[in-house]
């Protein structure tokens, strides 16, 4: 099983600042990496797939990068609605999720 | 609009069974694979199972394949999850999700149904 490790577990950021979230795979997943956002009491929402392709309707302030084993989700200027938990997911071999990064208001 | 609505959750005693349902609307249900994903209280996401568009292929998380069964009825636009021999650690919110063309990607999720296993 491919293990996905996200860091940090919690990220404290002020509104308007940049947030950088990391995701590491235990073996190469090529570019088969997605990011989801989950707000309290809500279902996850697909943000990014193919490591860097934004899903339909996702604002341009969300961007993804990386390949192989190291990936990054960047939120260029945090809005109030962006405070949430973010999960990475590999789909190169079956699928596994990372443990999540909570982005909280500083 | 595309919508998935789960139902069937509740409180169940350890060792008992439960069947979850997921009603789909707003898209061609019979053309897409479907997933179940669960989330224990305060925990992350755990993939449970996948079924192909026509039901011919089914995949399960290794730890659950002996107790859980995924199925679908395309004539009713409904996805199911049969859960047997339930344990306390199965307590979670269960989400159904629509697969994309890349079948292990999920682009639409339901709001979830809560399963609590407790005596």
mmCIF file of N, CA and C in Angstrom, chain A:
data_model
loop_
_atom_site.group_PDB
_atom_site.id
_atom_site.type_symbol
_atom_site.label_atom_id
_atom_site.label_comp_id
_atom_site.label_asym_id
_atom_site.label_seq_id
_atom_site.Cartn_x
_atom_site.Cartn_y
_atom_site.Cartn_z
ATOM 1 N N UNK A 1 0.833 -1.201 0.000
ATOM 2 C CA UNK A 1 0.000 0.000 0.000
ATOM 3 C C UNK A 1 0.866 1.249 0.000
ATOM 4 N N UNK A 2 0.485 2.209 -0.811
ATOM 5 C CA UNK A 2 1.211 3.478 -0.853
ATOM 6 C C UNK A 2 0.725 4.351 0.298
ATOM 7 N N UNK A 3 1.663 4.772 1.125
ATOM 8 C CA UNK A 3 1.329 5.605 2.275
ATOM 9 C C UNK A 3 1.543 7.075 1.905
ATOM 10 N N UNK A 4 0.541 7.883 2.191
ATOM 11 C CA UNK A 4 0.596 9.319 1.912
ATOM 12 C C UNK A 4 0.752 10.072 3.230
ATOM 13 N N UNK A 5 1.760 10.912 3.309
ATOM 14 C CA UNK A 5 2.041 11.653 4.538
ATOM 15 C C UNK A 5 1.919 13.149 4.260
ATOM 16 N N UNK A 6 1.057 13.800 5.008
ATOM 17 C CA UNK A 6 0.843 15.236 4.825
ATOM 18 C C UNK A 6 1.483 16.017 5.967
ATOM 19 N N UNK A 7 1.991 17.182 5.605
ATOM 20 C CA UNK A 7 2.575 18.066 6.623
ATOM 21 C C UNK A 7 2.337 19.525 6.235
ATOM 22 N N UNK A 8 2.225 20.388 7.273
ATOM 23 C CA UNK A 8 2.095 20.020 8.676
ATOM 24 C C UNK A 8 0.688 19.496 8.968
ATOM 25 N N UNK A 9 0.485 19.008 10.166
ATOM 26 C CA UNK A 9 -0.850 18.556 10.537
ATOM 27 C C UNK A 9 -1.803 19.741 10.660
ATOM 28 N N UNK A 10 -1.285 20.846 11.177
ATOM 29 C CA UNK A 10 -2.055 22.079 11.314
ATOM 30 C C UNK A 10 -1.220 23.244 10.821
ATOM 31 N N UNK A 11 -1.854 24.126 10.077
ATOM 32 C CA UNK A 11 -1.183 25.306 9.534
ATOM 33 C C UNK A 11 -1.995 26.529 9.935
ATOM 34 N N UNK A 12 -1.369 27.441 10.655
ATOM 35 C CA UNK A 12 -2.047 28.669 11.086
ATOM 36 C C UNK A 12 -1.640 29.798 10.158
ATOM 37 N N UNK A 13 -2.629 30.386 9.509
ATOM 38 C CA UNK A 13 -2.372 31.399 8.489
ATOM 39 C C UNK A 13 -3.364 32.552 8.655
ATOM 40 N N UNK A 14 -2.880 33.748 8.402
ATOM 41 C CA UNK A 14 -3.772 34.913 8.441
ATOM 42 C C UNK A 14 -4.481 35.068 7.101
ATOM 43 N N UNK A 15 -5.700 35.572 7.104
ATOM 44 C CA UNK A 15 -6.390 35.837 5.837
ATOM 45 C C UNK A 15 -5.546 36.723 4.944
ATOM 46 N N UNK A 16 -5.514 36.381 3.663
ATOM 47 C CA UNK A 16 -4.730 37.129 2.696
ATOM 48 C C UNK A 16 -3.320 36.610 2.506
ATOM 49 N N UNK A 17 -2.868 35.777 3.417
ATOM 50 C CA UNK A 17 -1.529 35.203 3.301
ATOM 51 C C UNK A 17 -1.543 33.955 2.427
ATOM 52 N N UNK A 18 -0.345 33.515 2.067
ATOM 53 C CA UNK A 18 -0.179 32.301 1.270
ATOM 54 C C UNK A 18 -0.078 31.102 2.194
ATOM 55 N N UNK A 19 -0.681 30.007 1.766
ATOM 56 C CA UNK A 19 -0.571 28.749 2.495
ATOM 57 C C UNK A 19 0.056 27.701 1.593
ATOM 58 N N UNK A 20 1.005 26.967 2.149
ATOM 59 C CA UNK A 20 1.677 25.915 1.391
ATOM 60 C C UNK A 20 1.562 24.612 2.156
ATOM 61 N N UNK A 21 0.920 23.629 1.540
ATOM 62 C CA UNK A 21 0.685 22.332 2.156
ATOM 63 C C UNK A 21 1.489 21.284 1.396
ATOM 64 N N UNK A 22 2.021 20.320 2.137
ATOM 65 C CA UNK A 22 2.862 19.294 1.521
ATOM 66 C C UNK A 22 2.257 17.912 1.651
ATOM 67 N N UNK A 23 2.578 17.089 0.680
ATOM 68 C CA UNK A 23 2.115 15.707 0.653
ATOM 69 C C UNK A 23 3.242 14.861 0.074
ATOM 70 N N UNK A 24 3.581 13.800 0.779
ATOM 71 C CA UNK A 24 4.661 12.922 0.337
ATOM 72 C C UNK A 24 4.139 11.501 0.202
ATOM 73 N N UNK A 25 4.530 10.842 -0.880
ATOM 74 C CA UNK A 25 4.144 9.460 -1.116
ATOM 75 C C UNK A 25 5.294 8.523 -0.777
ATOM 76 N N UNK A 26 4.965 7.336 -0.283
ATOM 77 C CA UNK A 26 5.994 6.366 0.110
ATOM 78 C C UNK A 26 6.689 5.745 -1.100
ATOM 79 N N UNK A 27 6.102 5.865 -2.262
ATOM 80 C CA UNK A 27 6.722 5.483 -3.530
ATOM 81 C C UNK A 27 6.130 6.358 -4.625
ATOM 82 N N UNK A 28 6.762 6.360 -5.767
ATOM 83 C CA UNK A 28 6.313 7.257 -6.824
ATOM 84 C C UNK A 28 4.860 6.984 -7.235
ATOM 85 N N UNK A 29 4.099 8.068 -7.368
ATOM 86 C CA UNK A 29 2.728 7.985 -7.870
ATOM 87 C C UNK A 29 2.596 8.761 -9.174
ATOM 88 N N UNK A 30 3.760 9.062 -9.779
ATOM 89 C CA UNK A 30 3.763 9.863 -11.009
ATOM 90 C C UNK A 30 3.043 11.188 -10.748
ATOM 91 N N UNK A 31 2.088 11.544 -11.581
ATOM 92 C CA UNK A 31 1.291 12.753 -11.330
ATOM 93 C C UNK A 31 -0.133 12.413 -10.921
ATOM 94 N N UNK A 32 -0.326 11.178 -10.474
ATOM 95 C CA UNK A 32 -1.659 10.703 -10.107
ATOM 96 C C UNK A 32 -1.985 11.072 -8.673
ATOM 97 N N UNK A 33 -2.129 12.379 -8.468
ATOM 98 C CA UNK A 33 -2.311 12.923 -7.133
ATOM 99 C C UNK A 33 -3.438 13.950 -7.168
ATOM 100 N N UNK A 34 -4.341 13.838 -6.199
ATOM 101 C CA UNK A 34 -5.458 14.776 -6.101
ATOM 102 C C UNK A 34 -5.461 15.438 -4.730
ATOM 103 N N UNK A 35 -6.106 16.588 -4.666
ATOM 104 C CA UNK A 35 -6.310 17.303 -3.404
ATOM 105 C C UNK A 35 -7.807 17.544 -3.216
ATOM 106 N N UNK A 36 -8.266 17.348 -1.983
ATOM 107 C CA UNK A 36 -9.648 17.598 -1.618
ATOM 108 C C UNK A 36 -9.688 18.584 -0.453
ATOM 109 N N UNK A 37 -10.752 19.350 -0.428
ATOM 110 C CA UNK A 37 -11.022 20.263 0.685
ATOM 111 C C UNK A 37 -12.243 19.766 1.437
ATOM 112 N N UNK A 38 -12.178 19.782 2.755
ATOM 113 C CA UNK A 38 -13.344 19.401 3.544
ATOM 114 C C UNK A 38 -13.569 20.418 4.656
ATOM 115 N N UNK A 39 -14.744 21.005 4.661
ATOM 116 C CA UNK A 39 -15.144 21.916 5.726
ATOM 117 C C UNK A 39 -15.946 21.156 6.767
ATOM 118 N N UNK A 40 -16.001 21.659 8.005
ATOM 119 C CA UNK A 40 -16.712 20.944 9.070
ATOM 120 C C UNK A 40 -18.149 20.629 8.680
ATOM 121 N N UNK A 41 -18.524 19.370 8.891
ATOM 122 C CA UNK A 41 -19.883 18.946 8.620
ATOM 123 C C UNK A 41 -20.225 18.790 7.155
ATOM 124 N N UNK A 42 -19.229 18.937 6.290
ATOM 125 C CA UNK A 42 -19.477 18.821 4.857
ATOM 126 C C UNK A 42 -18.696 17.665 4.252
ATOM 127 N N UNK A 43 -19.104 17.292 3.054
ATOM 128 C CA UNK A 43 -18.385 16.270 2.307
ATOM 129 C C UNK A 43 -17.118 16.868 1.701
ATOM 130 N N UNK A 44 -16.158 16.039 1.400
ATOM 131 C CA UNK A 44 -14.975 16.535 0.688
ATOM 132 C C UNK A 44 -15.352 17.079 -0.695
ATOM 133 N N UNK A 45 -14.511 17.996 -1.174
ATOM 134 C CA UNK A 45 -14.703 18.574 -2.509
ATOM 135 C C UNK A 45 -13.399 18.454 -3.269
ATOM 136 N N UNK A 46 -13.452 17.955 -4.486
ATOM 137 C CA UNK A 46 -12.258 17.818 -5.312
ATOM 138 C C UNK A 46 -11.754 19.188 -5.736
ATOM 139 N N UNK A 47 -10.477 19.450 -5.449
ATOM 140 C CA UNK A 47 -9.851 20.710 -5.843
ATOM 141 C C UNK A 47 -8.937 20.553 -7.056
ATOM 142 N N UNK A 48 -8.047 19.591 -6.939
ATOM 143 C CA UNK A 48 -6.953 19.422 -7.899
ATOM 144 C C UNK A 48 -6.834 17.941 -8.237
ATOM 145 N N UNK A 49 -6.563 17.627 -9.508
ATOM 146 C CA UNK A 49 -6.215 16.266 -9.884
ATOM 147 C C UNK A 49 -5.079 16.333 -10.898
ATOM 148 N N UNK A 50 -4.474 15.199 -11.144
ATOM 149 C CA UNK A 50 -3.309 15.202 -12.023
ATOM 150 C C UNK A 50 -2.192 16.078 -11.488
ATOM 151 N N UNK A 51 -2.177 16.224 -10.172
ATOM 152 C CA UNK A 51 -1.191 17.007 -9.425
ATOM 153 C C UNK A 51 -1.347 18.514 -9.596
ATOM 154 N N UNK A 52 -1.865 18.969 -10.735
ATOM 155 C CA UNK A 52 -1.869 20.412 -10.976
ATOM 156 C C UNK A 52 -3.092 20.933 -11.728
ATOM 157 N N UNK A 53 -4.033 20.091 -12.079
ATOM 158 C CA UNK A 53 -5.220 20.519 -12.820
ATOM 159 C C UNK A 53 -6.356 20.856 -11.862
ATOM 160 N N UNK A 54 -6.826 22.078 -11.939
ATOM 161 C CA UNK A 54 -7.946 22.467 -11.082
ATOM 162 C C UNK A 54 -9.242 21.816 -11.566
ATOM 163 N N UNK A 55 -10.032 21.340 -10.616
ATOM 164 C CA UNK A 55 -11.342 20.787 -10.948
ATOM 165 C C UNK A 55 -12.288 21.920 -11.344
ATOM 166 N N UNK A 56 -13.404 21.546 -11.906
ATOM 167 C CA UNK A 56 -14.373 22.527 -12.376
ATOM 168 C C UNK A 56 -14.815 23.459 -11.249
ATOM 169 N N UNK A 57 -14.741 24.751 -11.513
ATOM 170 C CA UNK A 57 -15.226 25.734 -10.567
ATOM 171 C C UNK A 57 -14.276 26.105 -9.448
ATOM 172 N N UNK A 58 -13.096 25.556 -9.440
ATOM 173 C CA UNK A 58 -12.123 25.844 -8.371
ATOM 174 C C UNK A 58 -11.375 27.135 -8.704
ATOM 175 N N UNK A 59 -11.322 28.064 -7.765
ATOM 176 C CA UNK A 59 -10.667 29.352 -8.032
ATOM 177 C C UNK A 59 -9.182 29.215 -8.329
ATOM 178 N N UNK A 60 -8.680 30.190 -9.072
ATOM 179 C CA UNK A 60 -7.282 30.146 -9.512
ATOM 180 C C UNK A 60 -6.291 30.318 -8.369
ATOM 181 N N UNK A 61 -6.764 30.745 -7.202
ATOM 182 C CA UNK A 61 -5.826 30.891 -6.078
ATOM 183 C C UNK A 61 -5.340 29.540 -5.555
ATOM 184 N N UNK A 62 -6.013 28.475 -5.966
ATOM 185 C CA UNK A 62 -5.572 27.128 -5.610
ATOM 186 C C UNK A 62 -4.680 26.592 -6.730
ATOM 187 N N UNK A 63 -3.487 26.148 -6.372
ATOM 188 C CA UNK A 63 -2.617 25.556 -7.378
ATOM 189 C C UNK A 63 -1.893 24.361 -6.781
ATOM 190 N N UNK A 64 -1.616 23.388 -7.633
ATOM 191 C CA UNK A 64 -0.910 22.194 -7.206
ATOM 192 C C UNK A 64 0.335 21.988 -8.040
ATOM 193 N N UNK A 65 1.325 21.372 -7.427
ATOM 194 C CA UNK A 65 2.563 21.091 -8.146
ATOM 195 C C UNK A 65 3.185 19.822 -7.601
ATOM 196 N N UNK A 66 4.180 19.344 -8.326
ATOM 197 C CA UNK A 66 4.920 18.168 -7.896
ATOM 198 C C UNK A 66 4.700 16.970 -8.792
ATOM 199 N N UNK A 67 5.527 15.976 -8.584
ATOM 200 C CA UNK A 67 5.398 14.694 -9.268
ATOM 201 C C UNK A 67 6.270 13.686 -8.551
ATOM 202 N N UNK A 68 6.008 12.427 -8.807
ATOM 203 C CA UNK A 68 6.797 11.396 -8.157
ATOM 204 C C UNK A 68 6.344 11.172 -6.726
ATOM 205 N N UNK A 69 7.095 11.682 -5.774
ATOM 206 C CA UNK A 69 6.759 11.477 -4.369
ATOM 207 C C UNK A 69 6.498 12.763 -3.585
ATOM 208 N N UNK A 70 6.763 13.904 -4.164
ATOM 209 C CA UNK A 70 6.628 15.162 -3.430
ATOM 210 C C UNK A 70 5.639 16.092 -4.130
ATOM 211 N N UNK A 71 4.648 16.547 -3.370
ATOM 212 C CA UNK A 71 3.578 17.370 -3.936
ATOM 213 C C UNK A 71 3.273 18.546 -3.011
ATOM 214 N N UNK A 72 2.781 19.608 -3.615
ATOM 215 C CA UNK A 72 2.448 20.821 -2.871
ATOM 216 C C UNK A 72 1.116 21.379 -3.344
ATOM 217 N N UNK A 73 0.305 21.783 -2.387
ATOM 218 C CA UNK A 73 -0.897 22.561 -2.675
ATOM 219 C C UNK A 73 -0.641 23.964 -2.134
ATOM 220 N N UNK A 74 -0.817 24.951 -2.985
ATOM 221 C CA UNK A 74 -0.624 26.337 -2.588
ATOM 222 C C UNK A 74 -1.934 27.093 -2.722
ATOM 223 N N UNK A 75 -2.269 27.829 -1.676
ATOM 224 C CA UNK A 75 -3.401 28.745 -1.726
ATOM 225 C C UNK A 75 -2.789 30.134 -1.661
ATOM 226 N N UNK A 76 -2.919 30.877 -2.746
ATOM 227 C CA UNK A 76 -2.098 32.081 -2.898
ATOM 228 C C UNK A 76 -2.487 33.189 -1.919
ATOM 229 N N UNK A 77 -3.740 33.360 -1.661
ATOM 230 C CA UNK A 77 -4.207 34.411 -0.750
ATOM 231 C C UNK A 77 -5.460 33.889 -0.054
ATOM 232 N N UNK A 78 -5.267 33.460 1.184
ATOM 233 C CA UNK A 78 -6.349 32.756 1.875
ATOM 234 C C UNK A 78 -7.575 33.629 2.080
ATOM 235 N N UNK A 79 -8.710 33.090 1.692
ATOM 236 C CA UNK A 79 -10.000 33.718 1.961
ATOM 237 C C UNK A 79 -10.640 33.010 3.146
ATOM 238 N N UNK A 80 -11.629 33.654 3.725
ATOM 239 C CA UNK A 80 -12.264 33.098 4.928
ATOM 240 C C UNK A 80 -12.841 31.711 4.657
ATOM 241 N N UNK A 81 -13.325 31.504 3.439
ATOM 242 C CA UNK A 81 -13.951 30.215 3.111
ATOM 243 C C UNK A 81 -12.927 29.108 2.863
ATOM 244 N N UNK A 82 -11.646 29.434 2.892
ATOM 245 C CA UNK A 82 -10.607 28.434 2.623
ATOM 246 C C UNK A 82 -10.122 27.724 3.883
ATOM 247 N N UNK A 83 -10.556 28.181 5.032
ATOM 248 C CA UNK A 83 -10.125 27.530 6.258
ATOM 249 C C UNK A 83 -10.893 26.216 6.383
ATOM 250 N N UNK A 84 -10.130 25.130 6.342
ATOM 251 C CA UNK A 84 -10.716 23.807 6.192
ATOM 252 C C UNK A 84 -9.615 22.771 6.374
ATOM 253 N N UNK A 85 -9.979 21.508 6.196
ATOM 254 C CA UNK A 85 -8.986 20.430 6.179
ATOM 255 C C UNK A 85 -8.764 20.012 4.728
ATOM 256 N N UNK A 86 -7.507 19.790 4.384
ATOM 257 C CA UNK A 86 -7.139 19.423 3.018
ATOM 258 C C UNK A 86 -6.495 18.036 3.024
ATOM 259 N N UNK A 87 -6.962 17.205 2.118
ATOM 260 C CA UNK A 87 -6.441 15.844 1.990
ATOM 261 C C UNK A 87 -5.821 15.655 0.609
ATOM 262 N N UNK A 88 -4.688 14.974 0.594
ATOM 263 C CA UNK A 88 -4.173 14.511 -0.690
ATOM 264 C C UNK A 88 -4.584 13.052 -0.869
ATOM 265 N N UNK A 89 -4.631 12.617 -2.103
ATOM 266 C CA UNK A 89 -5.028 11.245 -2.436
ATOM 267 C C UNK A 89 -4.244 10.802 -3.663
ATOM 268 N N UNK A 90 -3.604 9.639 -3.562
ATOM 269 C CA UNK A 90 -2.938 9.091 -4.744
ATOM 270 C C UNK A 90 -3.878 8.106 -5.416
ATOM 271 N N UNK A 91 -3.806 8.057 -6.728
ATOM 272 C CA UNK A 91 -4.622 7.093 -7.471
ATOM 273 C C UNK A 91 -3.768 6.400 -8.529
ATOM 274 N N UNK A 92 -2.469 6.312 -8.235
ATOM 275 C CA UNK A 92 -1.581 5.614 -9.171
ATOM 276 C C UNK A 92 -1.706 4.102 -9.026
ATOM 277 N N UNK A 93 -1.848 3.649 -7.778
ATOM 278 C CA UNK A 93 -2.008 2.235 -7.482
ATOM 279 C C UNK A 93 -3.111 2.127 -6.442
ATOM 280 N N UNK A 94 -4.296 1.655 -6.890
ATOM 281 C CA UNK A 94 -5.479 1.736 -6.038
ATOM 282 C C UNK A 94 -5.615 3.189 -5.569
ATOM 283 N N UNK A 95 -6.070 3.395 -4.355
ATOM 284 C CA UNK A 95 -6.121 4.775 -3.883
ATOM 285 C C UNK A 95 -5.943 4.814 -2.383
ATOM 286 N N UNK A 96 -5.214 5.817 -1.936
ATOM 287 C CA UNK A 96 -5.037 6.054 -0.510
ATOM 288 C C UNK A 96 -5.014 7.555 -0.260
ATOM 289 N N UNK A 97 -5.501 7.918 0.907
ATOM 290 C CA UNK A 97 -5.546 9.314 1.322
ATOM 291 C C UNK A 97 -4.439 9.611 2.322
ATOM 292 N N UNK A 98 -4.016 10.860 2.340
ATOM 293 C CA UNK A 98 -3.166 11.336 3.404
ATOM 294 C C UNK A 98 -4.002 11.631 4.639
ATOM 295 N N UNK A 99 -3.314 11.931 5.732
ATOM 296 C CA UNK A 99 -3.997 12.154 6.995
ATOM 297 C C UNK A 99 -4.635 13.527 7.141
ATOM 298 N N UNK A 100 -4.333 14.428 6.227
ATOM 299 C CA UNK A 100 -4.968 15.739 6.234
ATOM 300 C C UNK A 100 -4.122 16.834 6.863
ATOM 301 N N UNK A 101 -4.331 18.047 6.386
ATOM 302 C CA UNK A 101 -3.754 19.254 6.982
ATOM 303 C C UNK A 101 -4.891 20.216 7.276
ATOM 304 N N UNK A 102 -4.985 20.625 8.515
ATOM 305 C CA UNK A 102 -5.999 21.595 8.895
ATOM 306 C C UNK A 102 -5.424 22.991 8.739
ATOM 307 N N UNK A 103 -6.091 23.815 7.952
ATOM 308 C CA UNK A 103 -5.690 25.207 7.790
ATOM 309 C C UNK A 103 -6.600 26.050 8.666
ATOM 310 N N UNK A 104 -6.017 26.666 9.675
ATOM 311 C CA UNK A 104 -6.800 27.432 10.630
ATOM 312 C C UNK A 104 -6.395 28.896 10.613
ATOM 313 N N UNK A 105 -7.283 29.708 11.153
ATOM 314 C CA UNK A 105 -7.043 31.150 11.187
ATOM 315 C C UNK A 105 -6.020 31.474 12.270
ATOM 316 N N UNK A 106 -5.007 32.230 11.873
ATOM 317 C CA UNK A 106 -3.972 32.651 12.819
ATOM 318 C C UNK A 106 -4.445 33.848 13.620
#
